[in-house]
mmCIF file of C-alpha atoms in Angstrom:
data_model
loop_
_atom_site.group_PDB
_atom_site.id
_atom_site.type_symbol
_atom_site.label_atom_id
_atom_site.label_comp_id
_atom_site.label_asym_id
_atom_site.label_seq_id
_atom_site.Cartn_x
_atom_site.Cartn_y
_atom_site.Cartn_z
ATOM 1 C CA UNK A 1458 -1.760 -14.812 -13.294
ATOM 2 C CA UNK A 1459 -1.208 -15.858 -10.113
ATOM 3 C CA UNK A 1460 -0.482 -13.092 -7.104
ATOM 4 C CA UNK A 1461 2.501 -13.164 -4.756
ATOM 5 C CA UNK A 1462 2.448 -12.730 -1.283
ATOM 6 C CA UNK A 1463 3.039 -9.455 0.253
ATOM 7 C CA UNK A 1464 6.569 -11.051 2.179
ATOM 8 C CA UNK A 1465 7.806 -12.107 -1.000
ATOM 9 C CA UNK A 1466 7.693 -8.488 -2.371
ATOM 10 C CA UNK A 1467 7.450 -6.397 0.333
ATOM 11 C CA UNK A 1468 10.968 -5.136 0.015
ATOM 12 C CA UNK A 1469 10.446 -3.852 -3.086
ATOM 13 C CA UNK A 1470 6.966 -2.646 -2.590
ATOM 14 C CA UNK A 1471 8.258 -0.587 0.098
ATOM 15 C CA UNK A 1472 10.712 0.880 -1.558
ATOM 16 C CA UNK A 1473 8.852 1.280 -4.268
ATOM 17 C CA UNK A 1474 6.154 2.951 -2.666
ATOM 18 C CA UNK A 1475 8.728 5.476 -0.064
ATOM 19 C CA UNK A 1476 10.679 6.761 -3.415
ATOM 20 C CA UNK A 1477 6.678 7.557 -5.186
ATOM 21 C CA UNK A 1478 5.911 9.434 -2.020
ATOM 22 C CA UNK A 1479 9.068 10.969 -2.123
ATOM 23 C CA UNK A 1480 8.870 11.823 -6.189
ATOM 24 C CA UNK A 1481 5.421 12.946 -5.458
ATOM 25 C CA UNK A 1482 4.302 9.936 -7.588
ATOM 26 C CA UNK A 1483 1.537 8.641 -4.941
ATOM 27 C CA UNK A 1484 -0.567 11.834 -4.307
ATOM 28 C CA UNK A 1485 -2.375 11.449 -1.236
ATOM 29 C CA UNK A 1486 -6.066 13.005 -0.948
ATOM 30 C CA UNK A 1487 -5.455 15.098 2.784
ATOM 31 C CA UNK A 1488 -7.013 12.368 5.078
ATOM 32 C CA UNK A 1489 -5.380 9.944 3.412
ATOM 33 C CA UNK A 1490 -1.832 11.748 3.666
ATOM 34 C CA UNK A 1491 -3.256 12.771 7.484
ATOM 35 C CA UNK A 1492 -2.958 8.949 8.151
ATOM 36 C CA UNK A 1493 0.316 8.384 5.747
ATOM 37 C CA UNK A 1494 2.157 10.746 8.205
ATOM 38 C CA UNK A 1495 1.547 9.017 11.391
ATOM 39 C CA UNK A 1496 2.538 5.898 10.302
ATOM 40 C CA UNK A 1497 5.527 6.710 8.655
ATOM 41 C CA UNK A 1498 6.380 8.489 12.014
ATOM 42 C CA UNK A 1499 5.402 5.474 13.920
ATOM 43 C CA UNK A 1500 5.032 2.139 12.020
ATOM 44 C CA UNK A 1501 4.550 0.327 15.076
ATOM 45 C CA UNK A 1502 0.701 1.751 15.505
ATOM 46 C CA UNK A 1503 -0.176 0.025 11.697
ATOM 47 C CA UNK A 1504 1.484 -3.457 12.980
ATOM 48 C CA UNK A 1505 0.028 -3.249 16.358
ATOM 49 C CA UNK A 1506 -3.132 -1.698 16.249
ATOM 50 C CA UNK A 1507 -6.443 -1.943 14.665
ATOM 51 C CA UNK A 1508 -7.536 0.064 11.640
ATOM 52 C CA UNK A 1509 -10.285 1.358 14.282
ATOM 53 C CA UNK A 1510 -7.836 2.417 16.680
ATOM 54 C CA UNK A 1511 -5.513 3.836 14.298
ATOM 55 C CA UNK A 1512 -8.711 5.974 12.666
ATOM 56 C CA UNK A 1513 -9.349 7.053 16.370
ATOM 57 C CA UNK A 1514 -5.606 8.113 16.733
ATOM 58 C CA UNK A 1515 -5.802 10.123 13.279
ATOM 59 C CA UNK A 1516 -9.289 11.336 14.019
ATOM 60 C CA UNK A 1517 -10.492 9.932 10.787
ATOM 61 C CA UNK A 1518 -12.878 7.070 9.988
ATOM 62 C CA UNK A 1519 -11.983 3.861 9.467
ATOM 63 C CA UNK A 1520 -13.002 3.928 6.201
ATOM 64 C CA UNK A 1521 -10.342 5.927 5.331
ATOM 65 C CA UNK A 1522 -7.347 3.641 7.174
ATOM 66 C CA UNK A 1523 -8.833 0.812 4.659
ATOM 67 C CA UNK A 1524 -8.549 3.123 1.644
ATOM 68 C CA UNK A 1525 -5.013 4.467 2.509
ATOM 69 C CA UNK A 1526 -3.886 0.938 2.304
ATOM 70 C CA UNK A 1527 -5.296 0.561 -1.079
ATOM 71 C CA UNK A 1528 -4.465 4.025 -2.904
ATOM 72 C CA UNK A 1529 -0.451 2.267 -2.202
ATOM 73 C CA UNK A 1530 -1.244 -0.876 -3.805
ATOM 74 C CA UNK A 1531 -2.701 -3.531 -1.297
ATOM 75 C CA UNK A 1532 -5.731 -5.082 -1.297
ATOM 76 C CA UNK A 1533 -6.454 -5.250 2.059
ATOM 77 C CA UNK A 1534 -5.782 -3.220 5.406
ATOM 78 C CA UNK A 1535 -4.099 -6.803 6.213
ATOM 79 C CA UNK A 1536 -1.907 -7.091 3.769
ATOM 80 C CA UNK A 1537 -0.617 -3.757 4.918
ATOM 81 C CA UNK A 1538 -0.606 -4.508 8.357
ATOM 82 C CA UNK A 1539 1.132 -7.552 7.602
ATOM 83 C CA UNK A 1540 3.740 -6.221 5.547
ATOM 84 C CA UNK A 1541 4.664 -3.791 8.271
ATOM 85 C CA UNK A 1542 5.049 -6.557 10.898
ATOM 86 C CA UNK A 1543 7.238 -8.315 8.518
ATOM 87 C CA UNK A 1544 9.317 -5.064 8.052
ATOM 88 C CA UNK A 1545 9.360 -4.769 11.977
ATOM 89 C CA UNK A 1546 10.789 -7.754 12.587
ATOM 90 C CA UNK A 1547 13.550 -7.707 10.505
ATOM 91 C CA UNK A 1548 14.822 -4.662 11.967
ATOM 92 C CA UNK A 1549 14.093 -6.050 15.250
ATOM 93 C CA UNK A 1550 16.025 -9.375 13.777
ATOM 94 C CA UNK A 1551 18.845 -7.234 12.374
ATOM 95 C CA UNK A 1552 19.908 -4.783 15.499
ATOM 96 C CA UNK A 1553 20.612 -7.965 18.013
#
């Protein structure tokens, strides 16, 4: 079965993914949920940062940074990353 991108679904992933965390549907092991709370507080560090950098900011290991973006559904740190960009410049797109 073929896979589709992350921009062709990120909408709903997103929105997918904000209401689980909301519902208490994703539960996040503490240094995973110490790294989920940063960048929901400031999604431009994921899009413009590395996953070593942002492990450094949350003063966990990288490790970690890849396996947040797994335990909500991507495969990759990438994909995540990527996603967020998209995400960014939309808003960025929509509030000229």
């Amino acid at each position: 079965m073929p896979v589709s991108s992350p921009s062709s679904q990120d909408g709903f992933h997103r929105g997918l993914t904000k209401y689980q965390i909301a519902k208490r549907q994703i539960v996040f092991p503490d240094r995973l949920e110490q790294v989920a709370k940063q960048i929901l507080a400031q999604p431009e560090m994921i899009a413009f940062e590395s996953a070593a950098a942002i492990a450094r900011n949350c003063k966990v290991s990288q490790t970690t940074v890849h396996r947040l973006a797994q335990h909500i559904g991507f495969r990759t740190f990438g994909e995540f990353r990527a996603m967020i960009r998209d995400h960014l410049r939309k808003i960025s797109a929509n509030h000229r």
